[in-house]
Short mmCIF file of C-alpha atoms and ligand atoms in Angstrom, two decimals:
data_model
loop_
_atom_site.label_atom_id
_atom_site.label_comp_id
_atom_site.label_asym_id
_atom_site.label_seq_id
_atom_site.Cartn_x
_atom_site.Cartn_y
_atom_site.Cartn_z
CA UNK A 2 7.39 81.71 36.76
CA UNK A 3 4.78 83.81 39.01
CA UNK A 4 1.73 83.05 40.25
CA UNK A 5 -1.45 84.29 38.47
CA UNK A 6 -4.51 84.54 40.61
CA UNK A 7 -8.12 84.70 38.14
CA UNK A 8 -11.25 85.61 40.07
CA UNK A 9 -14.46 84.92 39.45
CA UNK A 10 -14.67 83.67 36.32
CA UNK A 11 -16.60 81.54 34.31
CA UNK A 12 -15.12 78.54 33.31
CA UNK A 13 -16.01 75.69 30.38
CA UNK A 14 -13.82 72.74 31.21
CA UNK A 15 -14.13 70.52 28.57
CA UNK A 16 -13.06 67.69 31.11
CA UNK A 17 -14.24 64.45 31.16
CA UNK A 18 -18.12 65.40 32.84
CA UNK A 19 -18.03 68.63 30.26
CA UNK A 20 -18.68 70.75 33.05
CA UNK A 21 -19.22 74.56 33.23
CA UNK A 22 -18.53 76.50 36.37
CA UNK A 23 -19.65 80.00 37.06
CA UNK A 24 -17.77 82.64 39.43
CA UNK A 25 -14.88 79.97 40.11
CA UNK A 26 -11.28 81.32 40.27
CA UNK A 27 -8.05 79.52 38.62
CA UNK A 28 -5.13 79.35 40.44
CA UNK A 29 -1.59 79.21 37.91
CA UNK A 30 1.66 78.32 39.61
CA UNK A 31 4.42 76.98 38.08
CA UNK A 32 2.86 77.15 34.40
CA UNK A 33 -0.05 75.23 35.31
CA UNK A 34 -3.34 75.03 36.38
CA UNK A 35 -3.33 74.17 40.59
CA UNK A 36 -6.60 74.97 41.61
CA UNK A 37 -10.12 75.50 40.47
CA UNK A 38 -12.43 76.91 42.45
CA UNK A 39 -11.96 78.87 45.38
CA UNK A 40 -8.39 80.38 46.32
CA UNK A 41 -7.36 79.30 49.67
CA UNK A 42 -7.43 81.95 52.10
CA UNK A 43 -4.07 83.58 52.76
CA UNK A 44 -3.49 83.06 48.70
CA UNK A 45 -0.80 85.55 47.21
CA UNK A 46 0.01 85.83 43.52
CA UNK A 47 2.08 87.98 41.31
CA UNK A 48 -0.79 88.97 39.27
CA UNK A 49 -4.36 88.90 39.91
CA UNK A 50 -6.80 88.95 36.97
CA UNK A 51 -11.00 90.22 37.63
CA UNK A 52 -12.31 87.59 35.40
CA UNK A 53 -16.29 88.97 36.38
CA UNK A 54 -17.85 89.11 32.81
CA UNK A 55 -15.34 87.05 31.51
CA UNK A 56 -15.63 83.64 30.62
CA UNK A 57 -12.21 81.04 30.58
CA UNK A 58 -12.22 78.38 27.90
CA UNK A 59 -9.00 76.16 27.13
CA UNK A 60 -6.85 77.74 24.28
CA UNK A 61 -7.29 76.57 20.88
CA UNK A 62 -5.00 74.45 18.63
CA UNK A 63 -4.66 75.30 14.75
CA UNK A 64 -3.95 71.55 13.25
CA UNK A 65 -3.19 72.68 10.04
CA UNK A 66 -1.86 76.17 8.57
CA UNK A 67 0.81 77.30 6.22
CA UNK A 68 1.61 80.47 8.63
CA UNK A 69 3.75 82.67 6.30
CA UNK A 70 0.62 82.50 3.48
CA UNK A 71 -0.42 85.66 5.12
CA UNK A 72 1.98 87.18 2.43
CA UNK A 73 -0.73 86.03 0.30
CA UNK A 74 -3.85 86.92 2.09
CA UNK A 75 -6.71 89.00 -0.52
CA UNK A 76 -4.09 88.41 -3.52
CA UNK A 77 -5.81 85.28 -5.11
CA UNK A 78 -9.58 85.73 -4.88
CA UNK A 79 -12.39 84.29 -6.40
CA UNK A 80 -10.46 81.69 -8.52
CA UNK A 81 -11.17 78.27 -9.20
CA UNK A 82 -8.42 75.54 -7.60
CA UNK A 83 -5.48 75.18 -10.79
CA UNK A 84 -5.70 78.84 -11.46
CA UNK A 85 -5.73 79.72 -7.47
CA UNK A 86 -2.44 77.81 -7.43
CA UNK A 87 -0.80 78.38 -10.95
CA UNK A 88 -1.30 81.98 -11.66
CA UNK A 89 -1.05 83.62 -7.76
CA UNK A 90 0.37 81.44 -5.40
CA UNK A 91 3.19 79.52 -7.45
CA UNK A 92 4.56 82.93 -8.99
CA UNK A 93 4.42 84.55 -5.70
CA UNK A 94 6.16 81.90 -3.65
CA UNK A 95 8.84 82.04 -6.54
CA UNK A 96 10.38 85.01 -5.11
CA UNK A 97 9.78 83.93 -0.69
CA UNK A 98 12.47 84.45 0.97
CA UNK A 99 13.53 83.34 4.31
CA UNK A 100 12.94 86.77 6.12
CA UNK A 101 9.53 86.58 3.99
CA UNK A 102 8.73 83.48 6.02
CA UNK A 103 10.08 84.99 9.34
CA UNK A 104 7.80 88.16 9.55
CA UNK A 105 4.56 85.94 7.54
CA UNK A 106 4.66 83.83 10.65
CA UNK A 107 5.09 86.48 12.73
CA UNK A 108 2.35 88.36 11.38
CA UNK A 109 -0.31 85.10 11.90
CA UNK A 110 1.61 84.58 15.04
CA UNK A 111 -0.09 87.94 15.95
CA UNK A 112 -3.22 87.16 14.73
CA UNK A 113 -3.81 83.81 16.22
CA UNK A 114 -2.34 85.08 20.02
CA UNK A 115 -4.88 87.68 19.23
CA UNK A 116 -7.97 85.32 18.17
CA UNK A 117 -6.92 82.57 21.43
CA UNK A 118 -4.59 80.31 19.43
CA UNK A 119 -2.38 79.10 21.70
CA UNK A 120 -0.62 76.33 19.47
CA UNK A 121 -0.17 75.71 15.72
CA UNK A 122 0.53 72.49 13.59
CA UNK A 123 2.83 74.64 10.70
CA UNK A 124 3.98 73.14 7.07
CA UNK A 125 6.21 74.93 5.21
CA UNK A 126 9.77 75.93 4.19
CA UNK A 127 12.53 78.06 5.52
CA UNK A 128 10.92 76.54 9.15
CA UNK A 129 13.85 77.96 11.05
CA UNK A 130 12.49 81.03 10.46
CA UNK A 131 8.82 79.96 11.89
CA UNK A 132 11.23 78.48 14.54
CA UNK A 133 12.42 81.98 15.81
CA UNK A 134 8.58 83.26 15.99
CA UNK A 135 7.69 80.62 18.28
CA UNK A 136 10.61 80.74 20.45
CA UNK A 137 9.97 84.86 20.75
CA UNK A 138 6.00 84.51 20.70
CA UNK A 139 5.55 82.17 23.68
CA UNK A 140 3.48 80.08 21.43
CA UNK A 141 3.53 76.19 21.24
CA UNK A 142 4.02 75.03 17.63
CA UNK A 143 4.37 71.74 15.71
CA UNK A 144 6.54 72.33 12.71
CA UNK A 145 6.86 70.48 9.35
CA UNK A 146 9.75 71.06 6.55
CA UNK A 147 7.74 70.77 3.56
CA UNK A 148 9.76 68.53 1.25
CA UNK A 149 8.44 67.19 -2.62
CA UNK A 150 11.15 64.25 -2.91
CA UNK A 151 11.51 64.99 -6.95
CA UNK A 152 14.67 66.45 -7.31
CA UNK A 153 16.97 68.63 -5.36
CA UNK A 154 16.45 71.17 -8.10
CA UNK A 155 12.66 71.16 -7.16
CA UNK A 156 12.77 71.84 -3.06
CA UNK A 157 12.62 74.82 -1.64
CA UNK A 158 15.63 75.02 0.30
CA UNK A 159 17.83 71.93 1.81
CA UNK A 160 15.39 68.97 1.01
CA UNK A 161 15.20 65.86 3.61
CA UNK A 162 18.69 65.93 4.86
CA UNK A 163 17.94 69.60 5.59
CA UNK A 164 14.82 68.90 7.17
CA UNK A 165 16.39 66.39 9.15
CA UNK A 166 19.38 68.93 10.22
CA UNK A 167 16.28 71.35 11.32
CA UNK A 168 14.98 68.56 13.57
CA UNK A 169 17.79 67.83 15.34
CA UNK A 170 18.50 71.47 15.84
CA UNK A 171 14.81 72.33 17.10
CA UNK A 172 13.33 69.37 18.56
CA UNK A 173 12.32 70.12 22.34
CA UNK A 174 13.40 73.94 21.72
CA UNK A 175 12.05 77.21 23.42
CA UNK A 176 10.95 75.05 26.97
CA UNK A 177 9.64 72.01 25.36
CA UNK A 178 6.81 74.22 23.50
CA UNK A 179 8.37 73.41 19.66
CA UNK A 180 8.10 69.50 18.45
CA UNK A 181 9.01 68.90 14.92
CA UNK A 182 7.98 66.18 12.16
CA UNK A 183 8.45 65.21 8.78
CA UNK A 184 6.74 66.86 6.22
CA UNK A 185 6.32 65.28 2.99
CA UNK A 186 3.87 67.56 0.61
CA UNK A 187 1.53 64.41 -0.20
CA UNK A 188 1.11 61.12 -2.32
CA UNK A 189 -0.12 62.74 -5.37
CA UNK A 190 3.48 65.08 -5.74
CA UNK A 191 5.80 62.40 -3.34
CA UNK A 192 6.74 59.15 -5.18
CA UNK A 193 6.22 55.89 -3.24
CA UNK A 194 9.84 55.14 -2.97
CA UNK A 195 10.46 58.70 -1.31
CA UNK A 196 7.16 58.23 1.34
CA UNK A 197 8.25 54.89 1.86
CA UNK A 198 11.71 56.08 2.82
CA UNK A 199 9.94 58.92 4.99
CA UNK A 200 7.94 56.52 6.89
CA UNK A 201 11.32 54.76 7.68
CA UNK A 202 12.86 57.60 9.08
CA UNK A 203 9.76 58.23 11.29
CA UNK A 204 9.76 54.87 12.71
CA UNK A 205 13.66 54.82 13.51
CA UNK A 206 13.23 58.81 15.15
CA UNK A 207 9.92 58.17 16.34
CA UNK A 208 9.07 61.45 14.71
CA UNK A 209 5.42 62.30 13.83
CA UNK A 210 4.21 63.04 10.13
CA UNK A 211 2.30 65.66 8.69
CA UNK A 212 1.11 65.77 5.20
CA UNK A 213 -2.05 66.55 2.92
CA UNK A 214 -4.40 63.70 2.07
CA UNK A 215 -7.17 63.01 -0.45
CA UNK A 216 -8.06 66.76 -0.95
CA UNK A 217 -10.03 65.86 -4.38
CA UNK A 218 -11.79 62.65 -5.94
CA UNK A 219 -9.10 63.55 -8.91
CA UNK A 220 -6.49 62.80 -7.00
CA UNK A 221 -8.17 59.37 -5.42
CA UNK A 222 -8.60 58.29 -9.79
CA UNK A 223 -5.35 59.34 -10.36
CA UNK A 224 -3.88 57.61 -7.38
CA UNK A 225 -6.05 54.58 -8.46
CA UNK A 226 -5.18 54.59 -12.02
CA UNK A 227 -1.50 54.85 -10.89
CA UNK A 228 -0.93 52.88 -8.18
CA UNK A 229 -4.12 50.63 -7.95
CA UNK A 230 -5.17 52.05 -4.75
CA UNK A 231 -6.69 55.38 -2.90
CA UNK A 232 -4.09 57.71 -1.51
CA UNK A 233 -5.17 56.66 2.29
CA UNK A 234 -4.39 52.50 1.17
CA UNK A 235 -1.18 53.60 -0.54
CA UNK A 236 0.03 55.32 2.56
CA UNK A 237 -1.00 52.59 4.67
CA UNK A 238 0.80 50.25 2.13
CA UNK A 239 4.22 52.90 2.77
CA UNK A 240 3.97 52.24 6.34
CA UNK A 241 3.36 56.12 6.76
CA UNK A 242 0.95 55.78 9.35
CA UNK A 243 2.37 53.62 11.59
CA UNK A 244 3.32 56.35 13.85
CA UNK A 245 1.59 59.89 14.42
CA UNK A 246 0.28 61.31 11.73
CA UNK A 247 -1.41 64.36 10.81
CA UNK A 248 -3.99 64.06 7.48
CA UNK A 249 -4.65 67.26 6.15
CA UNK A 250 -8.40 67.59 4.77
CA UNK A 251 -9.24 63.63 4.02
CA UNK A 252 -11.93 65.08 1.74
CA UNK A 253 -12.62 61.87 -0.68
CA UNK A 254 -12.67 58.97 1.48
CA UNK A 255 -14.32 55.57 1.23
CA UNK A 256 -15.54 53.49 4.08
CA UNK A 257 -13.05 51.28 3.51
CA UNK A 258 -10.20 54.41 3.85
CA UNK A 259 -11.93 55.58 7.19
CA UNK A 260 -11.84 52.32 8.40
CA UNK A 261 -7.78 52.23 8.12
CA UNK A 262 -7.48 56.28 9.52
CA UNK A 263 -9.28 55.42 12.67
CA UNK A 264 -7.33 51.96 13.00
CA UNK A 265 -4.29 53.43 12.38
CA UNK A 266 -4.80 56.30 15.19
CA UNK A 267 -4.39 58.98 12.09
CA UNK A 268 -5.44 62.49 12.96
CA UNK A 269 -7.61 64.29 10.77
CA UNK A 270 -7.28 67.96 10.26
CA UNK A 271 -9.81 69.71 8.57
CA UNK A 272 -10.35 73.34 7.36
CA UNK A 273 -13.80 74.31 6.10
CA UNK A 274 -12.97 78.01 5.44
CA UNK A 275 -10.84 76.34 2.61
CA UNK A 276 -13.61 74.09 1.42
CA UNK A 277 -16.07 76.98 1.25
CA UNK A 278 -13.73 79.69 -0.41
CA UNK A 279 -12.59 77.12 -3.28
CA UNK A 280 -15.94 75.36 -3.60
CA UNK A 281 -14.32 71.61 -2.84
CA UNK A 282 -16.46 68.91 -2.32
CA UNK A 283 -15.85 67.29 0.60
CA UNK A 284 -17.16 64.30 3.34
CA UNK A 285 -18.90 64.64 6.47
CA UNK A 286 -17.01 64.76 9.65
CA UNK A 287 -19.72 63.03 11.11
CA UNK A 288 -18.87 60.12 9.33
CA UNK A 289 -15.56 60.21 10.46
CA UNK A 290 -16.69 60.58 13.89
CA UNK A 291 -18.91 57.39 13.44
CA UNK A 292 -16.06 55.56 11.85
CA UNK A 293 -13.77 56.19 14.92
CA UNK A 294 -11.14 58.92 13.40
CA UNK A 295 -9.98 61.86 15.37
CA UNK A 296 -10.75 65.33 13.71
CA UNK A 297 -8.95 68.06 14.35
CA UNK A 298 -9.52 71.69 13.28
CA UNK A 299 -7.10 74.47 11.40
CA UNK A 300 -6.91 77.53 9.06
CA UNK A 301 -4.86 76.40 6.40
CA UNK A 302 -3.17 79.21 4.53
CA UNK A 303 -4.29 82.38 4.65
CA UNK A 304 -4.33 83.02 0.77
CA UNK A 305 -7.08 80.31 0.52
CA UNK A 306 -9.20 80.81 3.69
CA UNK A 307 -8.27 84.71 4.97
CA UNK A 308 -8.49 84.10 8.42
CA UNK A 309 -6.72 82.19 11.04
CA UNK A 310 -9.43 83.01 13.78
CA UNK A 311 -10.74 79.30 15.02
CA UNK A 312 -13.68 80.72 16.75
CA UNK A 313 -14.95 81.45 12.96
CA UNK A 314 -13.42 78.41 11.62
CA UNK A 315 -15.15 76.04 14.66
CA UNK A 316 -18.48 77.95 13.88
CA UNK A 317 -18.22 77.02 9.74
CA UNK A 318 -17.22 73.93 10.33
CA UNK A 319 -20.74 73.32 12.84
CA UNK A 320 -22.87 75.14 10.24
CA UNK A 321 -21.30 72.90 7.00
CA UNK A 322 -21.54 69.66 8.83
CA UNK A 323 -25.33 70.93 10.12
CA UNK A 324 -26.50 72.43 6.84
CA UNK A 325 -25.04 69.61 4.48
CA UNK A 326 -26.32 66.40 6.70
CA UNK A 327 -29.59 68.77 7.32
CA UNK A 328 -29.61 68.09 10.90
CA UNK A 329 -29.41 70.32 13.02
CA UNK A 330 -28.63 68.17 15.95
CA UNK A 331 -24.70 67.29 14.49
CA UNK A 332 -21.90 68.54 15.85
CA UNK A 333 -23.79 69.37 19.05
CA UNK A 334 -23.06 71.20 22.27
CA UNK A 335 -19.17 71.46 22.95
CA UNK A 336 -18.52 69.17 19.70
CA UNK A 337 -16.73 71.48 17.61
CA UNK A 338 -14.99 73.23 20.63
CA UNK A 339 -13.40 69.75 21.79
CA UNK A 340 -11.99 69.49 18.00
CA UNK A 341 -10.60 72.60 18.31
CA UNK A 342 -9.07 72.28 21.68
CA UNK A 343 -8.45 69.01 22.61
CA UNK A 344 -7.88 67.13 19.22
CA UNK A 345 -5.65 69.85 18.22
CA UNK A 346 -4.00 69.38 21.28
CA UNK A 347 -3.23 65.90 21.03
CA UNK A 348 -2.98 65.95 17.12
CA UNK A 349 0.15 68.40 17.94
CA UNK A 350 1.63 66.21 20.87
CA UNK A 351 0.71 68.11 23.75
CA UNK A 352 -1.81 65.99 25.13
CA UNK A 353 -2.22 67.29 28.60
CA UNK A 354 -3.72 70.16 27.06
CA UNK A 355 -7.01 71.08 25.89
CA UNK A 356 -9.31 71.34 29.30
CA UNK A 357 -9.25 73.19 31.72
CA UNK A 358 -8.25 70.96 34.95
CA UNK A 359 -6.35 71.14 38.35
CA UNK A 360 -2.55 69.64 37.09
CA UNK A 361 -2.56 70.69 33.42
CA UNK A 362 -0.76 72.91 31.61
CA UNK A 363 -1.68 76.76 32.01
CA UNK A 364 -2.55 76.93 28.37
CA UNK A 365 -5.97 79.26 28.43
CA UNK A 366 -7.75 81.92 27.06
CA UNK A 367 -10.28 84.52 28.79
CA UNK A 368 -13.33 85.94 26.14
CA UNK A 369 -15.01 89.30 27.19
CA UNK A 370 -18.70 88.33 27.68
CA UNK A 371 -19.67 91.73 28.25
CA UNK A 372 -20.99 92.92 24.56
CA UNK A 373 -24.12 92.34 23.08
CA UNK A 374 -23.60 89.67 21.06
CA UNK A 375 -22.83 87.34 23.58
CA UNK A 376 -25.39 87.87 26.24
CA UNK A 377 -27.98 86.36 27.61
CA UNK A 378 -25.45 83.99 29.04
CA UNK A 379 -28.17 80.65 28.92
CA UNK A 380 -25.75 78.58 27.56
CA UNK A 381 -21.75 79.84 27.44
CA UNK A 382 -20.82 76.80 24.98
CA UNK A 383 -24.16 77.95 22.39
CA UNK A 384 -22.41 81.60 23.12
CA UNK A 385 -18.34 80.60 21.80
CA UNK A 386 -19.63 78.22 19.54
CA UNK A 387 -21.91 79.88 17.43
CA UNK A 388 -21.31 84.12 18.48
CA UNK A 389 -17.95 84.58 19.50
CA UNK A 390 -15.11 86.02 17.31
CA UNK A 391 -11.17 86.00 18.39
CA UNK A 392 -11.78 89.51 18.72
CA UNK A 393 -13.14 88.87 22.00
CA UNK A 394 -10.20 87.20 23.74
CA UNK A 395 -8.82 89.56 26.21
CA UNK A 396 -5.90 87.07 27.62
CA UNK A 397 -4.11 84.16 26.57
CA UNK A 398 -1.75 82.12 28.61
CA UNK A 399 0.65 79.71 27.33
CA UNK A 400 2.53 77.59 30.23
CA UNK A 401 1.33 79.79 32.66
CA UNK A 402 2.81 83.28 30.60
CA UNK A 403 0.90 86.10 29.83
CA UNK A 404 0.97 86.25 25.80
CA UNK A 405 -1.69 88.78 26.15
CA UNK A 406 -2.81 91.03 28.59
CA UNK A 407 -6.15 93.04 28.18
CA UNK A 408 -5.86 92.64 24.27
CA UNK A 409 -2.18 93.85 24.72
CA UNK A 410 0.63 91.73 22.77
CA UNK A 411 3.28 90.92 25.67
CA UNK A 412 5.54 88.90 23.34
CA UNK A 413 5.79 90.63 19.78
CA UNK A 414 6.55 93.76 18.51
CA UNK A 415 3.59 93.99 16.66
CA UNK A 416 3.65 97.59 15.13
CA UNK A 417 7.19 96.65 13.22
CA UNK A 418 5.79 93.31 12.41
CA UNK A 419 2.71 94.83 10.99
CA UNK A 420 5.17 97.50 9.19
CA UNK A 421 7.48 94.92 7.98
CA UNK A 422 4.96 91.82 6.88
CA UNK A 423 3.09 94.71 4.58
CA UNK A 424 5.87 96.45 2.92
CA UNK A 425 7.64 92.69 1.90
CA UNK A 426 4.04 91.29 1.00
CA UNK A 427 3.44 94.23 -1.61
CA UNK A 428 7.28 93.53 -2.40
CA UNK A 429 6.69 89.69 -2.49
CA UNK A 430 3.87 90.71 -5.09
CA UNK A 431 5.33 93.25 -7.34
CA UNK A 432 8.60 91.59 -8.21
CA UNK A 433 6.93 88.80 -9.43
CA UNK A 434 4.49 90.47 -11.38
CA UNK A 435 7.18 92.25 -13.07
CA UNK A 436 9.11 88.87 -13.65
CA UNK A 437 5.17 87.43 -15.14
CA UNK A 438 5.32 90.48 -17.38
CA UNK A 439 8.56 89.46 -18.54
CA UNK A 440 7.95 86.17 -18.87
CA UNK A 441 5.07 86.85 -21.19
CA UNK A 442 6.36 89.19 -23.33
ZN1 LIG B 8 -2.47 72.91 3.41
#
């Protein structure tokens, strides 16, 4: 792996003192980060980079998306929760197919290189297939099997023994920069006798867990009426959080359910373009914060948020937590950028990433601070945070390897991917409206 040579760029760290260094350069050898500051004289690289105008951040970390939705992106608007799901997104996943899943990824795979994502924490099915796109992107991934444990007639594709085949077969793949986990759907479609067995398997493999959790106060009565507790005391109950776990949204929570997430080391992963588009009620992150509970940041899928850009979700998720606690001092300063980075990070297992520091992982992004919206340059975290878009990322490094290079895709073929996603998305669409029609009649 060659030796990339930045000059003169800006830097925010995010390390420990949360500094940020102007006109510094960043040495890369060996996929990571050796030196930050000045290049020793006599210094020789492969490539040398004029980061003057630019500014270097850590890359980001998507803790929660459902890649392949891009299939689905602009094809269920404006529609309230049960009809979201029913009418669009059940009748169009009907007809997914695995190559469906393969270029969906590889379309958001696009997308988020694009926008600075360097990682993503992916639940789904046909996963082999998300597999491929992370092994040809260059990206680092996290990837879930998304299994219902009510009938082998009712999975989509091999169920658990499948999703433990998967593991086996991809755990550690493309360098060390694809970890798997178990992916049960969540409590309110798993039975207890299924997550308990899950949790099981998870302690004997030390494998991490990634599921969604209290996304509605419907599902905490039902779960109450049912089993006598919330969904968060039922899976502490299961065992499921004795190990690493992922909680997607944690919406309806009481103290007493915070309380066990930040005991129990569970990550949080929320995704306020969701929350917004569908109108869903939700808890403050601050409180979570308070409570001790590590909160991560992700997209979700694109058919119920549109974008996988972080730098728009990190600046919604600021505003919501501002705007609904009216005060404007929460979520301050490099807050929501340290969720994105670092917590992602860590919620995905790569915990050496997330700053930008001498002996860490090359895992970076470079923004192009000349334009208009992002100058004066008083305060470069104010700037990301709350005026950047991913459209500003020039170059992303993952390991130390160019992913992009002055807004050019190194990795992907992106004109055929574009080509291919689109034609099988209409496809996708159209079959099953036909079948609908059908159905109806
Ligand atoms: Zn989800």
């Amino acid at each position: 792996m060659g030796t990339i040579w930045i000059q003169g760029v800006d830097a925010i760290t995010l390390d420990a003192e949360g500094r940020v260094l102007r006109g510094v350069d960043l040495l890369i050898e060996g996929g990571r980060i050796t030196r930050i500051g000045q290049a020793p004289p006599g210094t020789q690289a492969d490539e040398v980079i004029d980061g003057r105008g630019k500014v270097a951040l850590p890359g980001l970390f998507n803790a929660h998306s459902h890649a392949a939705m891009t299939f689905e992106r602009g094809w269920a608007e404006d529609l309230p929760f049960p009809r979201w799901l029913n009418e669009k997104i059940w009748v169009a996943e009907s007809a997914l197919t695995p190559d469906d899943v393969y270029w969906g990824a590889a379309l958001a795979a696009c997308e988020m290189i694009r926008s600075g994502t360097v990682g993503f924490n992916d639940h789904y099915f046909y996963m082999d297939r998300v597999a491929e796109v992370v092994e040809q992107s260059g990206m680092k991934a996290q990837l879930a099997w998304c299994v219902f444990g009510i009938g082998a007639d009712k999975e989509v594709g091999p169920g658990l023994d499948g999703t433990l085949a998967f593991i086996d077969q991809w755990q550690g793949a493309a360098q060390g920069r694809l970890r798997t986990c178990l992916g049960p759907h969540s409590p309110y479609v798993c039975p207890p006798d299924f997550l308990a067995r899950i949790a099981q398997i998870a302690a004997e493999r030390g494998l991490p867990v990634h599921l969604h959790v209290a996304e509605s106060q419907e599902q905490v009565e039902n779960s109450l009426a049912r089993h006598g507790q919330t969904p968060v005391q039922q899976l502490a109950a299961l065992g499921i959080f004795d190990g690493h776990v992922i909680a997607a949204h944690a919406l309806a929570l009481s103290d007493a359910d915070r309380a066990i997430l930040a005991e129990k080391g569970v990550f949080v992963a929320r995704t306020p373009n969701t929350y917004l588009k569908l109108a869903m009620p939700i808890n403050h992150v601050t409180d979570l914060h308070a409570a001790g509970v590590r909160v991560a940041l992700g997209s979700d899928g694109p058919a119920s948020n549109a974008t996988m850009d972080l730098f728009q979700i990190m600046r919604q998720q600021a505003l919501l937590e501002k705007y609904l606690r009216l005060d404007p001092e929460s979520l301050p300063g490099d807050t929501p950028l340290r969720m994105a980075c670092q917590t992602g990070a860590q919620a995905l297992g790569f915990p050496e990433s997330g700053s930008l520091r001498e002996g860490a992982p090359a895992d970076l992004l470079l923004l192009d601070f000349d334009a208009p919206h992002l100058r004066p340059r008083h305060d470069l975290i104010a700037n990301v945070v709350h005026t950047a878009t991913g459209a500003d990322v020039t170059h992303v490094l993952v390991d130390g390897r160019l992913l992009l290079r002055d807004r050019v895709l190194l990795t992907l073929d992106e004109e055929r991917i574009l080509y291919e996603a689109e034609r099988r998305a209409f496809r996708m669409v159209n079959q099953n409206m036909s079948q609908m029609r059908e159905y109806q009649a």
